[in-house]
Amino acid sequence: MVRSTDAAEHAGLTRGWSLEFTQLSSGRFDGSLIDIRLDRMQILRDVANTALAKRGRAWDGSIVFSLPIEAQGEGRFAGRPLIFPACLVTDGQDLVELCTPRSLDLACIAVNRSWLLEMAETQGRKLAAQRLRGGRPGLHGSTPTMRRLKQAVADVFADLPRLTRALDHDGGRAGLESTLADLLLDTLSAEEEGDRLSIATPQKRIADKARAFVMEHAERQPTIDDICRHVGVSRRKLQNCFHDAFGFSPTQFLRMMRLDGVRRDLRAAAGGPVSIGEIASRWGFWHWSRFAGEYRALFGELPSETLRRPRG
């Protein structure tokens, strides 16, 4: 029910979620994850010391509130700059890509949308019910309502052994769900809510199309000109799109994506016979010493160290 782990590869540790993480800032990853599962709600505390690009989905029928406890720096959401603190509300079946700052302590609350909507309607919270039906991403600033939610979440994690014992009882579980649900509805009912976010910017859609093309043809290692022809934009336009969407040039971002692909394959093969060179080649790396140097610069360890490390 309450689980904590320290693992560089913790994208797959959230049961019922499908997440993909790409490391964006250099250095050895150090992160922790605490997972609290209730009957109609799941609370994740995700701490990481490197900037990450996160995308994926939570469990079907959920709505997700992403609340930073502490953050250093600027992130990006759907290709837009995102200044923390802010609370993101997104459909659990389509977690729009979030580029996190270098250091982030993030609490994610996934809630059964139908249950929360029924509660909003029963309590006559028309604005909250309207926003729950709408399904569009929302961004809430640091309002008094949001700060109360943040404090309540901090209280949840303040004494995990005691919380674990309380959640062994139906009354404890129902009480925690009720408390947090009321605060989430308060957040959705706040008139001072910030921007209602639309879908990804045109620049982000172009960058995503380019990224998909490169990942599908990693072994061929497409050039920037190949990408421009596929996407139908100029080199300058492609450059601007990647800077707007991710804060990196196309070359930088796509190299990190391919290095991350090597890392995932090495982690999956840990403990078994594998050729690092073959995996690197599949992702388009042909110069061994240059590849190893770039890998170490990004992840803080050599590929051979990744392979020897036990799977988390």
PDB file of C-alpha atoms in Angstrom:
ATOM      1  CA  MET A   1       0.000   0.000   0.000  1.00  0.00           C
ATOM      2  CA  VAL A   2       2.823   2.370   0.907  1.00  0.00           C
ATOM      3  CA  ARG A   3       6.009   1.647  -1.003  1.00  0.00           C
ATOM      4  CA  SER A   4       9.262   3.545  -1.304  1.00  0.00           C
ATOM      5  CA  THR A   5      12.175   2.843  -3.595  1.00  0.00           C
ATOM      6  CA  ASP A   6      15.404   4.430  -4.767  1.00  0.00           C
ATOM      7  CA  ALA A   7      15.977   3.483  -8.393  1.00  0.00           C
ATOM      8  CA  ALA A   8      17.238   5.178 -11.499  1.00  0.00           C
ATOM      9  CA  GLU A   9      14.616   3.435 -13.572  1.00  0.00           C
ATOM     10  CA  HIS A  10      11.359   4.037 -11.715  1.00  0.00           C
ATOM     11  CA  ALA A  11       9.059   4.847 -14.610  1.00  0.00           C
ATOM     12  CA  GLY A  12       7.749   1.289 -14.540  1.00  0.00           C
ATOM     13  CA  LEU A  13       7.175   1.137 -10.791  1.00  0.00           C
ATOM     14  CA  THR A  14       3.792   2.888 -10.780  1.00  0.00           C
ATOM     15  CA  ARG A  15       1.278   0.068 -11.104  1.00  0.00           C
ATOM     16  CA  GLY A  16      -1.574   0.946 -13.460  1.00  0.00           C
ATOM     17  CA  TRP A  17       0.481   3.716 -15.084  1.00  0.00           C
ATOM     18  CA  SER A  18       2.410   3.682 -18.351  1.00  0.00           C
ATOM     19  CA  LEU A  19       5.164   6.283 -18.191  1.00  0.00           C
ATOM     20  CA  GLU A  20       8.190   7.126 -20.297  1.00  0.00           C
ATOM     21  CA  PHE A  21      11.002   9.205 -18.789  1.00  0.00           C
ATOM     22  CA  THR A  22      13.877  10.761 -20.739  1.00  0.00           C
ATOM     23  CA  GLN A  23      16.742  12.336 -18.797  1.00  0.00           C
ATOM     24  CA  LEU A  24      17.461  15.894 -19.980  1.00  0.00           C
ATOM     25  CA  SER A  25      20.172  17.144 -17.613  1.00  0.00           C
ATOM     26  CA  SER A  26      23.549  15.536 -17.051  1.00  0.00           C
ATOM     27  CA  GLY A  27      24.595  13.597 -13.971  1.00  0.00           C
ATOM     28  CA  ARG A  28      23.827  10.343 -12.199  1.00  0.00           C
ATOM     29  CA  PHE A  29      20.094  10.003 -11.615  1.00  0.00           C
ATOM     30  CA  ASP A  30      18.970   9.828  -8.005  1.00  0.00           C
ATOM     31  CA  GLY A  31      15.262   9.512  -7.336  1.00  0.00           C
ATOM     32  CA  SER A  32      12.707   8.044  -4.993  1.00  0.00           C
ATOM     33  CA  LEU A  33       9.090   7.047  -5.332  1.00  0.00           C
ATOM     34  CA  ILE A  34       6.420   6.554  -2.682  1.00  0.00           C
ATOM     35  CA  ASP A  35       3.166   4.981  -3.862  1.00  0.00           C
ATOM     36  CA  ILE A  36      -0.022   5.062  -1.755  1.00  0.00           C
ATOM     37  CA  ARG A  37      -3.015   3.197  -3.203  1.00  0.00           C
ATOM     38  CA  LEU A  38      -6.517   3.761  -1.894  1.00  0.00           C
ATOM     39  CA  ASP A  39      -9.858   2.543  -3.250  1.00  0.00           C
ATOM     40  CA  ARG A  40     -10.598   5.410  -5.670  1.00  0.00           C
ATOM     41  CA  MET A  41      -7.376   7.334  -5.430  1.00  0.00           C
ATOM     42  CA  GLN A  42      -3.633   6.862  -5.835  1.00  0.00           C
ATOM     43  CA  ILE A  43      -0.994   9.222  -4.445  1.00  0.00           C
ATOM     44  CA  LEU A  44       2.565   9.232  -5.778  1.00  0.00           C
ATOM     45  CA  ARG A  45       5.475  11.191  -4.339  1.00  0.00           C
ATOM     46  CA  ASP A  46       8.131  11.360  -7.056  1.00  0.00           C
ATOM     47  CA  VAL A  47      11.491  12.983  -6.264  1.00  0.00           C
ATOM     48  CA  ALA A  48      14.230  13.386  -8.884  1.00  0.00           C
ATOM     49  CA  ASN A  49      17.496  15.301  -9.040  1.00  0.00           C
ATOM     50  CA  THR A  50      17.672  15.629 -12.843  1.00  0.00           C
ATOM     51  CA  ALA A  51      15.477  17.288 -15.440  1.00  0.00           C
ATOM     52  CA  LEU A  52      13.201  14.753 -17.142  1.00  0.00           C
ATOM     53  CA  ALA A  53      10.760  14.659 -20.032  1.00  0.00           C
ATOM     54  CA  LYS A  54       7.740  12.679 -18.801  1.00  0.00           C
ATOM     55  CA  ARG A  55       4.805  11.433 -20.819  1.00  0.00           C
ATOM     56  CA  GLY A  56       2.360   8.560 -20.740  1.00  0.00           C
ATOM     57  CA  ARG A  57      -0.921   7.727 -19.042  1.00  0.00           C
ATOM     58  CA  ALA A  58      -2.369   6.792 -15.688  1.00  0.00           C
ATOM     59  CA  TRP A  59      -5.135   4.247 -15.186  1.00  0.00           C
ATOM     60  CA  ASP A  60      -8.344   4.442 -17.213  1.00  0.00           C
ATOM     61  CA  GLY A  61     -11.039   6.741 -15.893  1.00  0.00           C
ATOM     62  CA  SER A  62      -8.675   8.845 -13.792  1.00  0.00           C
ATOM     63  CA  ILE A  63      -7.958  12.546 -13.531  1.00  0.00           C
ATOM     64  CA  VAL A  64      -4.484  13.505 -12.304  1.00  0.00           C
ATOM     65  CA  PHE A  65      -3.491  16.461 -10.124  1.00  0.00           C
ATOM     66  CA  SER A  66       0.268  17.113 -10.286  1.00  0.00           C
ATOM     67  CA  LEU A  67       1.369  19.260  -7.367  1.00  0.00           C
ATOM     68  CA  PRO A  68       4.998  20.339  -6.858  1.00  0.00           C
ATOM     69  CA  ILE A  69       6.112  20.219  -3.242  1.00  0.00           C
ATOM     70  CA  GLU A  70       9.490  21.763  -4.063  1.00  0.00           C
ATOM     71  CA  ALA A  71      10.992  22.755  -7.408  1.00  0.00           C
ATOM     72  CA  GLN A  72      14.066  24.566  -8.651  1.00  0.00           C
ATOM     73  CA  GLY A  73      13.939  26.121 -12.109  1.00  0.00           C
ATOM     74  CA  GLU A  74      11.540  26.313 -15.003  1.00  0.00           C
ATOM     75  CA  GLY A  75       9.776  23.443 -16.705  1.00  0.00           C
ATOM     76  CA  ARG A  76       7.726  23.079 -19.888  1.00  0.00           C
ATOM     77  CA  PHE A  77       4.237  21.710 -20.401  1.00  0.00           C
ATOM     78  CA  ALA A  78       2.789  21.024 -23.867  1.00  0.00           C
ATOM     79  CA  GLY A  79       5.627  23.106 -25.307  1.00  0.00           C
ATOM     80  CA  ARG A  80       5.033  26.134 -23.062  1.00  0.00           C
ATOM     81  CA  PRO A  81       7.225  27.526 -20.286  1.00  0.00           C
ATOM     82  CA  LEU A  82       5.875  26.514 -16.900  1.00  0.00           C
ATOM     83  CA  ILE A  83       6.922  28.409 -13.794  1.00  0.00           C
ATOM     84  CA  PHE A  84       6.640  26.459 -10.543  1.00  0.00           C
ATOM     85  CA  PRO A  85       4.783  26.316  -8.234  1.00  0.00           C
ATOM     86  CA  ALA A  86       1.639  25.469 -10.139  1.00  0.00           C
ATOM     87  CA  CYS A  87      -0.833  22.609  -9.993  1.00  0.00           C
ATOM     88  CA  LEU A  88      -1.497  20.821 -13.275  1.00  0.00           C
ATOM     89  CA  VAL A  89      -4.799  19.009 -13.766  1.00  0.00           C
ATOM     90  CA  THR A  90      -4.815  16.551 -16.665  1.00  0.00           C
ATOM     91  CA  ASP A  91      -6.811  13.613 -17.997  1.00  0.00           C
ATOM     92  CA  GLY A  92      -5.186  10.452 -16.689  1.00  0.00           C
ATOM     93  CA  GLN A  93      -5.479   8.753 -20.079  1.00  0.00           C
ATOM     94  CA  ASP A  94      -3.387  11.443 -21.780  1.00  0.00           C
ATOM     95  CA  LEU A  95      -0.706  12.934 -19.540  1.00  0.00           C
ATOM     96  CA  VAL A  96       0.547  15.707 -21.792  1.00  0.00           C
ATOM     97  CA  GLU A  97       4.344  15.746 -21.844  1.00  0.00           C
ATOM     98  CA  LEU A  98       5.949  17.579 -18.954  1.00  0.00           C
ATOM     99  CA  CYS A  99       9.590  18.686 -18.996  1.00  0.00           C
ATOM    100  CA  THR A 100      10.554  19.063 -15.359  1.00  0.00           C
ATOM    101  CA  PRO A 101      13.132  21.412 -13.833  1.00  0.00           C
ATOM    102  CA  ARG A 102      16.474  20.019 -12.693  1.00  0.00           C
ATOM    103  CA  SER A 103      15.248  19.351  -9.170  1.00  0.00           C
ATOM    104  CA  LEU A 104      11.635  18.405  -8.466  1.00  0.00           C
ATOM    105  CA  ASP A 105       9.673  16.903  -5.589  1.00  0.00           C
ATOM    106  CA  LEU A 106       6.291  16.162  -7.152  1.00  0.00           C
ATOM    107  CA  ALA A 107       3.085  14.732  -5.710  1.00  0.00           C
ATOM    108  CA  CYS A 108       0.637  13.225  -8.205  1.00  0.00           C
ATOM    109  CA  ILE A 109      -2.904  12.413  -7.124  1.00  0.00           C
ATOM    110  CA  ALA A 110      -4.842  10.200  -9.532  1.00  0.00           C
ATOM    111  CA  VAL A 111      -8.572  10.081  -8.761  1.00  0.00           C
ATOM    112  CA  ASN A 112     -11.508   8.196 -10.243  1.00  0.00           C
ATOM    113  CA  ARG A 113     -13.085  10.962 -12.321  1.00  0.00           C
ATOM    114  CA  SER A 114     -16.651   9.593 -12.156  1.00  0.00           C
ATOM    115  CA  TRP A 115     -16.504   9.328  -8.366  1.00  0.00           C
ATOM    116  CA  LEU A 116     -15.160  12.882  -8.010  1.00  0.00           C
ATOM    117  CA  LEU A 117     -17.741  14.212 -10.483  1.00  0.00           C
ATOM    118  CA  GLU A 118     -20.586  12.540  -8.574  1.00  0.00           C
ATOM    119  CA  MET A 119     -19.306  14.145  -5.380  1.00  0.00           C
ATOM    120  CA  ALA A 120     -19.140  17.574  -7.053  1.00  0.00           C
ATOM    121  CA  GLU A 121     -22.704  17.248  -8.333  1.00  0.00           C
ATOM    122  CA  THR A 122     -24.009  16.030  -4.959  1.00  0.00           C
ATOM    123  CA  GLN A 123     -22.398  19.004  -3.217  1.00  0.00           C
ATOM    124  CA  GLY A 124     -23.650  21.483  -5.823  1.00  0.00           C
ATOM    125  CA  ARG A 125     -20.159  22.493  -6.947  1.00  0.00           C
ATOM    126  CA  LYS A 126     -21.127  23.542 -10.448  1.00  0.00           C
ATOM    127  CA  LEU A 127     -17.789  24.968 -11.567  1.00  0.00           C
ATOM    128  CA  ALA A 128     -15.865  21.901 -10.374  1.00  0.00           C
ATOM    129  CA  ALA A 129     -18.361  19.594 -12.095  1.00  0.00           C
ATOM    130  CA  GLN A 130     -18.073  21.601 -15.308  1.00  0.00           C
ATOM    131  CA  ARG A 131     -14.287  21.343 -15.273  1.00  0.00           C
ATOM    132  CA  LEU A 132     -14.409  17.613 -14.535  1.00  0.00           C
ATOM    133  CA  ARG A 133     -16.706  17.056 -17.513  1.00  0.00           C
ATOM    134  CA  GLY A 134     -14.611  19.244 -19.806  1.00  0.00           C
ATOM    135  CA  GLY A 135     -11.470  17.163 -19.604  1.00  0.00           C
ATOM    136  CA  ARG A 136      -9.122  19.899 -20.830  1.00  0.00           C
ATOM    137  CA  PRO A 137      -5.803  20.408 -19.020  1.00  0.00           C
ATOM    138  CA  GLY A 138      -5.867  23.108 -16.367  1.00  0.00           C
ATOM    139  CA  LEU A 139      -3.167  25.104 -14.610  1.00  0.00           C
ATOM    140  CA  HIS A 140      -3.779  26.470 -11.117  1.00  0.00           C
ATOM    141  CA  GLY A 141      -1.513  29.126  -9.623  1.00  0.00           C
ATOM    142  CA  SER A 142      -0.331  29.371  -6.031  1.00  0.00           C
ATOM    143  CA  THR A 143      -3.693  30.350  -4.522  1.00  0.00           C
ATOM    144  CA  PRO A 144      -4.704  29.906  -0.848  1.00  0.00           C
ATOM    145  CA  THR A 145      -6.841  26.937  -1.954  1.00  0.00           C
ATOM    146  CA  MET A 146      -3.917  25.266  -3.687  1.00  0.00           C
ATOM    147  CA  ARG A 147      -1.642  25.941  -0.704  1.00  0.00           C
ATOM    148  CA  ARG A 148      -4.099  24.135   1.595  1.00  0.00           C
ATOM    149  CA  LEU A 149      -4.003  21.150  -0.750  1.00  0.00           C
ATOM    150  CA  LYS A 150      -0.208  21.234  -0.739  1.00  0.00           C
ATOM    151  CA  GLN A 151      -0.126  21.227   3.074  1.00  0.00           C
ATOM    152  CA  ALA A 152      -2.559  18.316   3.243  1.00  0.00           C
ATOM    153  CA  VAL A 153      -0.399  16.295   0.857  1.00  0.00           C
ATOM    154  CA  ALA A 154       2.703  17.112   2.911  1.00  0.00           C
ATOM    155  CA  ASP A 155       0.836  15.863   6.005  1.00  0.00           C
ATOM    156  CA  VAL A 156       0.094  12.565   4.231  1.00  0.00           C
ATOM    157  CA  PHE A 157       3.820  11.845   3.870  1.00  0.00           C
ATOM    158  CA  ALA A 158       4.889  13.252   7.256  1.00  0.00           C
ATOM    159  CA  ASP A 159       4.597   9.934   9.139  1.00  0.00           C
ATOM    160  CA  LEU A 160       4.401   7.002   6.745  1.00  0.00           C
ATOM    161  CA  PRO A 161       4.564   4.181   9.367  1.00  0.00           C
ATOM    162  CA  ARG A 162       1.570   5.637  11.203  1.00  0.00           C
ATOM    163  CA  LEU A 163      -0.241   6.251   7.913  1.00  0.00           C
ATOM    164  CA  THR A 164       0.303   2.634   6.865  1.00  0.00           C
ATOM    165  CA  ARG A 165      -1.354   1.410  10.036  1.00  0.00           C
ATOM    166  CA  ALA A 166      -4.285   3.821   9.579  1.00  0.00           C
ATOM    167  CA  LEU A 167      -4.855   2.685   6.003  1.00  0.00           C
ATOM    168  CA  ASP A 168      -5.227  -0.909   7.131  1.00  0.00           C
ATOM    169  CA  HIS A 169      -8.720   0.140   8.293  1.00  0.00           C
ATOM    170  CA  ASP A 170     -11.618   1.029   5.996  1.00  0.00           C
ATOM    171  CA  GLY A 171     -12.361   4.129   8.071  1.00  0.00           C
ATOM    172  CA  GLY A 172      -8.831   5.445   7.708  1.00  0.00           C
ATOM    173  CA  ARG A 173      -8.832   4.919   3.960  1.00  0.00           C
ATOM    174  CA  ALA A 174     -12.245   6.538   3.507  1.00  0.00           C
ATOM    175  CA  GLY A 175     -11.255   9.468   5.730  1.00  0.00           C
ATOM    176  CA  LEU A 176      -8.103  10.229   3.742  1.00  0.00           C
ATOM    177  CA  GLU A 177      -9.940   9.962   0.415  1.00  0.00           C
ATOM    178  CA  SER A 178     -12.710  12.260   1.636  1.00  0.00           C
ATOM    179  CA  THR A 179     -10.285  14.887   2.951  1.00  0.00           C
ATOM    180  CA  LEU A 180      -8.259  15.024  -0.247  1.00  0.00           C
ATOM    181  CA  ALA A 181     -11.338  14.891  -2.508  1.00  0.00           C
ATOM    182  CA  ASP A 182     -12.796  17.959  -0.767  1.00  0.00           C
ATOM    183  CA  LEU A 183      -9.557  19.871  -1.284  1.00  0.00           C
ATOM    184  CA  LEU A 184      -9.342  18.808  -4.940  1.00  0.00           C
ATOM    185  CA  LEU A 185     -12.894  20.033  -5.498  1.00  0.00           C
ATOM    186  CA  ASP A 186     -11.986  23.297  -3.751  1.00  0.00           C
ATOM    187  CA  THR A 187      -9.131  23.663  -6.236  1.00  0.00           C
ATOM    188  CA  LEU A 188     -11.422  22.998  -9.204  1.00  0.00           C
ATOM    189  CA  SER A 189     -14.029  25.405  -7.774  1.00  0.00           C
ATOM    190  CA  ALA A 190     -11.631  28.333  -7.376  1.00  0.00           C
ATOM    191  CA  GLU A 191     -12.645  31.278  -9.573  1.00  0.00           C
ATOM    192  CA  GLU A 192      -9.061  32.531  -9.556  1.00  0.00           C
ATOM    193  CA  GLU A 193      -7.865  29.497 -11.509  1.00  0.00           C
ATOM    194  CA  GLY A 194      -5.043  30.273 -13.888  1.00  0.00           C
ATOM    195  CA  ASP A 195      -4.803  29.507 -17.570  1.00  0.00           C
ATOM    196  CA  ARG A 196      -6.900  26.777 -19.139  1.00  0.00           C
ATOM    197  CA  LEU A 197      -4.352  25.064 -21.311  1.00  0.00           C
ATOM    198  CA  SER A 198      -5.091  24.003 -24.844  1.00  0.00           C
ATOM    199  CA  ILE A 199      -3.464  21.159 -26.710  1.00  0.00           C
ATOM    200  CA  ALA A 200       0.207  21.265 -27.601  1.00  0.00           C
ATOM    201  CA  THR A 201       1.505  24.271 -29.495  1.00  0.00           C
ATOM    202  CA  PRO A 202       2.178  23.967 -33.258  1.00  0.00           C
ATOM    203  CA  GLN A 203       5.899  24.038 -32.465  1.00  0.00           C
ATOM    204  CA  LYS A 204       5.513  21.121 -30.050  1.00  0.00           C
ATOM    205  CA  ARG A 205       3.570  19.092 -32.612  1.00  0.00           C
ATOM    206  CA  ILE A 206       6.331  19.623 -35.196  1.00  0.00           C
ATOM    207  CA  ALA A 207       9.003  18.649 -32.658  1.00  0.00           C
ATOM    208  CA  ASP A 208       7.037  15.529 -31.686  1.00  0.00           C
ATOM    209  CA  LYS A 209       6.666  14.489 -35.322  1.00  0.00           C
ATOM    210  CA  ALA A 210      10.417  14.899 -35.838  1.00  0.00           C
ATOM    211  CA  ARG A 211      11.157  12.918 -32.694  1.00  0.00           C
ATOM    212  CA  ALA A 212       8.882  10.049 -33.737  1.00  0.00           C
ATOM    213  CA  PHE A 213      10.600   9.899 -37.137  1.00  0.00           C
ATOM    214  CA  VAL A 214      14.060   9.715 -35.570  1.00  0.00           C
ATOM    215  CA  MET A 215      13.038   7.050 -33.046  1.00  0.00           C
ATOM    216  CA  GLU A 216      11.486   4.905 -35.775  1.00  0.00           C
ATOM    217  CA  HIS A 217      14.661   5.129 -37.864  1.00  0.00           C
ATOM    218  CA  ALA A 218      17.294   5.200 -35.106  1.00  0.00           C
ATOM    219  CA  GLU A 219      19.563   2.636 -36.764  1.00  0.00           C
ATOM    220  CA  ARG A 220      19.697   4.738 -39.920  1.00  0.00           C
ATOM    221  CA  GLN A 221      20.505   7.867 -37.867  1.00  0.00           C
ATOM    222  CA  PRO A 222      18.578  10.411 -39.975  1.00  0.00           C
ATOM    223  CA  THR A 223      20.282  13.741 -40.581  1.00  0.00           C
ATOM    224  CA  ILE A 224      18.696  17.087 -39.774  1.00  0.00           C
ATOM    225  CA  ASP A 225      18.018  17.473 -43.504  1.00  0.00           C
ATOM    226  CA  ASP A 226      16.202  14.104 -43.524  1.00  0.00           C
ATOM    227  CA  ILE A 227      14.084  15.253 -40.604  1.00  0.00           C
ATOM    228  CA  CYS A 228      13.291  18.596 -42.239  1.00  0.00           C
ATOM    229  CA  ARG A 229      12.156  16.866 -45.428  1.00  0.00           C
ATOM    230  CA  HIS A 230       9.970  14.436 -43.480  1.00  0.00           C
ATOM    231  CA  VAL A 231       8.362  17.136 -41.346  1.00  0.00           C
ATOM    232  CA  GLY A 232       8.210  19.727 -44.139  1.00  0.00           C
ATOM    233  CA  VAL A 233       9.980  22.626 -42.424  1.00  0.00           C
ATOM    234  CA  SER A 234      13.261  24.512 -42.806  1.00  0.00           C
ATOM    235  CA  ARG A 235      16.281  23.891 -40.593  1.00  0.00           C
ATOM    236  CA  ARG A 236      15.709  27.223 -38.874  1.00  0.00           C
ATOM    237  CA  LYS A 237      12.053  26.397 -38.244  1.00  0.00           C
ATOM    238  CA  LEU A 238      12.965  22.981 -36.823  1.00  0.00           C
ATOM    239  CA  GLN A 239      15.568  24.609 -34.585  1.00  0.00           C
ATOM    240  CA  ASN A 240      13.042  27.107 -33.249  1.00  0.00           C
ATOM    241  CA  CYS A 241      10.405  24.432 -32.669  1.00  0.00           C
ATOM    242  CA  PHE A 242      12.742  22.311 -30.526  1.00  0.00           C
ATOM    243  CA  HIS A 243      13.938  25.293 -28.518  1.00  0.00           C
ATOM    244  CA  ASP A 244      10.349  26.373 -27.864  1.00  0.00           C
ATOM    245  CA  ALA A 245       9.124  22.865 -27.018  1.00  0.00           C
ATOM    246  CA  PHE A 246      12.053  21.446 -25.052  1.00  0.00           C
ATOM    247  CA  GLY A 247      14.680  24.147 -24.548  1.00  0.00           C
ATOM    248  CA  PHE A 248      17.252  22.221 -26.610  1.00  0.00           C
ATOM    249  CA  SER A 249      18.387  22.117 -30.208  1.00  0.00           C
ATOM    250  CA  PRO A 250      17.102  19.209 -32.346  1.00  0.00           C
ATOM    251  CA  THR A 251      20.550  17.609 -32.336  1.00  0.00           C
ATOM    252  CA  GLN A 252      20.886  17.814 -28.550  1.00  0.00           C
ATOM    253  CA  PHE A 253      17.395  16.563 -27.758  1.00  0.00           C
ATOM    254  CA  LEU A 254      17.383  13.700 -30.244  1.00  0.00           C
ATOM    255  CA  ARG A 255      20.833  12.537 -29.089  1.00  0.00           C
ATOM    256  CA  MET A 256      19.519  12.415 -25.516  1.00  0.00           C
ATOM    257  CA  MET A 257      16.504  10.421 -26.702  1.00  0.00           C
ATOM    258  CA  ARG A 258      18.740   7.861 -28.404  1.00  0.00           C
ATOM    259  CA  LEU A 259      21.116   7.650 -25.419  1.00  0.00           C
ATOM    260  CA  ASP A 260      18.096   7.071 -23.215  1.00  0.00           C
ATOM    261  CA  GLY A 261      17.004   4.287 -25.564  1.00  0.00           C
ATOM    262  CA  VAL A 262      20.389   2.599 -25.106  1.00  0.00           C
ATOM    263  CA  ARG A 263      20.062   2.984 -21.343  1.00  0.00           C
ATOM    264  CA  ARG A 264      16.610   1.402 -21.245  1.00  0.00           C
ATOM    265  CA  ASP A 265      17.830  -1.558 -23.305  1.00  0.00           C
ATOM    266  CA  LEU A 266      20.875  -2.005 -21.072  1.00  0.00           C
ATOM    267  CA  ARG A 267      18.713  -1.894 -17.945  1.00  0.00           C
ATOM    268  CA  ALA A 268      16.336  -4.453 -19.456  1.00  0.00           C
ATOM    269  CA  ALA A 269      19.269  -6.758 -20.263  1.00  0.00           C
ATOM    270  CA  ALA A 270      21.006  -6.402 -16.879  1.00  0.00           C
ATOM    271  CA  GLY A 271      22.271  -9.744 -15.652  1.00  0.00           C
ATOM    272  CA  GLY A 272      22.152 -11.452 -19.038  1.00  0.00           C
ATOM    273  CA  PRO A 273      24.572 -11.835 -21.943  1.00  0.00           C
ATOM    274  CA  VAL A 274      24.493  -8.718 -24.094  1.00  0.00           C
ATOM    275  CA  SER A 275      26.709  -6.722 -26.429  1.00  0.00           C
ATOM    276  CA  ILE A 276      26.792  -3.026 -25.544  1.00  0.00           C
ATOM    277  CA  GLY A 277      28.140  -2.293 -29.010  1.00  0.00           C
ATOM    278  CA  GLU A 278      25.187  -3.987 -30.698  1.00  0.00           C
ATOM    279  CA  ILE A 279      22.680  -2.073 -28.592  1.00  0.00           C
ATOM    280  CA  ALA A 280      24.487   1.203 -29.265  1.00  0.00           C
ATOM    281  CA  SER A 281      24.568   0.464 -32.980  1.00  0.00           C
ATOM    282  CA  ARG A 282      20.830  -0.212 -33.049  1.00  0.00           C
ATOM    283  CA  TRP A 283      20.326   3.320 -31.721  1.00  0.00           C
ATOM    284  CA  GLY A 284      22.574   4.840 -34.372  1.00  0.00           C
ATOM    285  CA  PHE A 285      25.880   5.150 -32.477  1.00  0.00           C
ATOM    286  CA  TRP A 286      28.897   3.924 -34.422  1.00  0.00           C
ATOM    287  CA  HIS A 287      31.872   5.722 -32.800  1.00  0.00           C
ATOM    288  CA  TRP A 288      32.489   3.760 -29.581  1.00  0.00           C
ATOM    289  CA  SER A 289      34.637   6.195 -27.564  1.00  0.00           C
ATOM    290  CA  ARG A 290      32.465   9.172 -28.518  1.00  0.00           C
ATOM    291  CA  PHE A 291      29.315   7.229 -27.602  1.00  0.00           C
ATOM    292  CA  ALA A 292      30.753   6.128 -24.242  1.00  0.00           C
ATOM    293  CA  GLY A 293      31.820   9.692 -23.440  1.00  0.00           C
ATOM    294  CA  GLU A 294      28.403  11.143 -24.292  1.00  0.00           C
ATOM    295  CA  TYR A 295      26.686   8.398 -22.292  1.00  0.00           C
ATOM    296  CA  ARG A 296      28.834   9.052 -19.234  1.00  0.00           C
ATOM    297  CA  ALA A 297      28.362  12.826 -19.518  1.00  0.00           C
ATOM    298  CA  LEU A 298      24.565  12.453 -19.509  1.00  0.00           C
ATOM    299  CA  PHE A 299      24.062   9.632 -16.998  1.00  0.00           C
ATOM    300  CA  GLY A 300      27.147   9.910 -14.780  1.00  0.00           C
ATOM    301  CA  GLU A 301      28.285   6.334 -15.468  1.00  0.00           C
ATOM    302  CA  LEU A 302      29.672   4.216 -18.294  1.00  0.00           C
ATOM    303  CA  PRO A 303      27.388   1.833 -20.245  1.00  0.00           C
ATOM    304  CA  SER A 304      29.189  -1.115 -18.653  1.00  0.00           C
ATOM    305  CA  GLU A 305      28.323   0.218 -15.179  1.00  0.00           C
ATOM    306  CA  THR A 306      24.651   0.478 -16.149  1.00  0.00           C
ATOM    307  CA  LEU A 307      24.734  -3.113 -17.349  1.00  0.00           C
ATOM    308  CA  ARG A 308      26.317  -4.384 -14.133  1.00  0.00           C
ATOM    309  CA  ARG A 309      23.940  -2.547 -11.827  1.00  0.00           C
ATOM    310  CA  PRO A 310      21.047  -4.715 -10.564  1.00  0.00           C
ATOM    311  CA  ARG A 311      17.640  -3.835 -11.945  1.00  0.00           C
ATOM    312  CA  GLY A 312      15.585  -1.625  -9.610  1.00  0.00           C
TER     313      GLY A 312
END
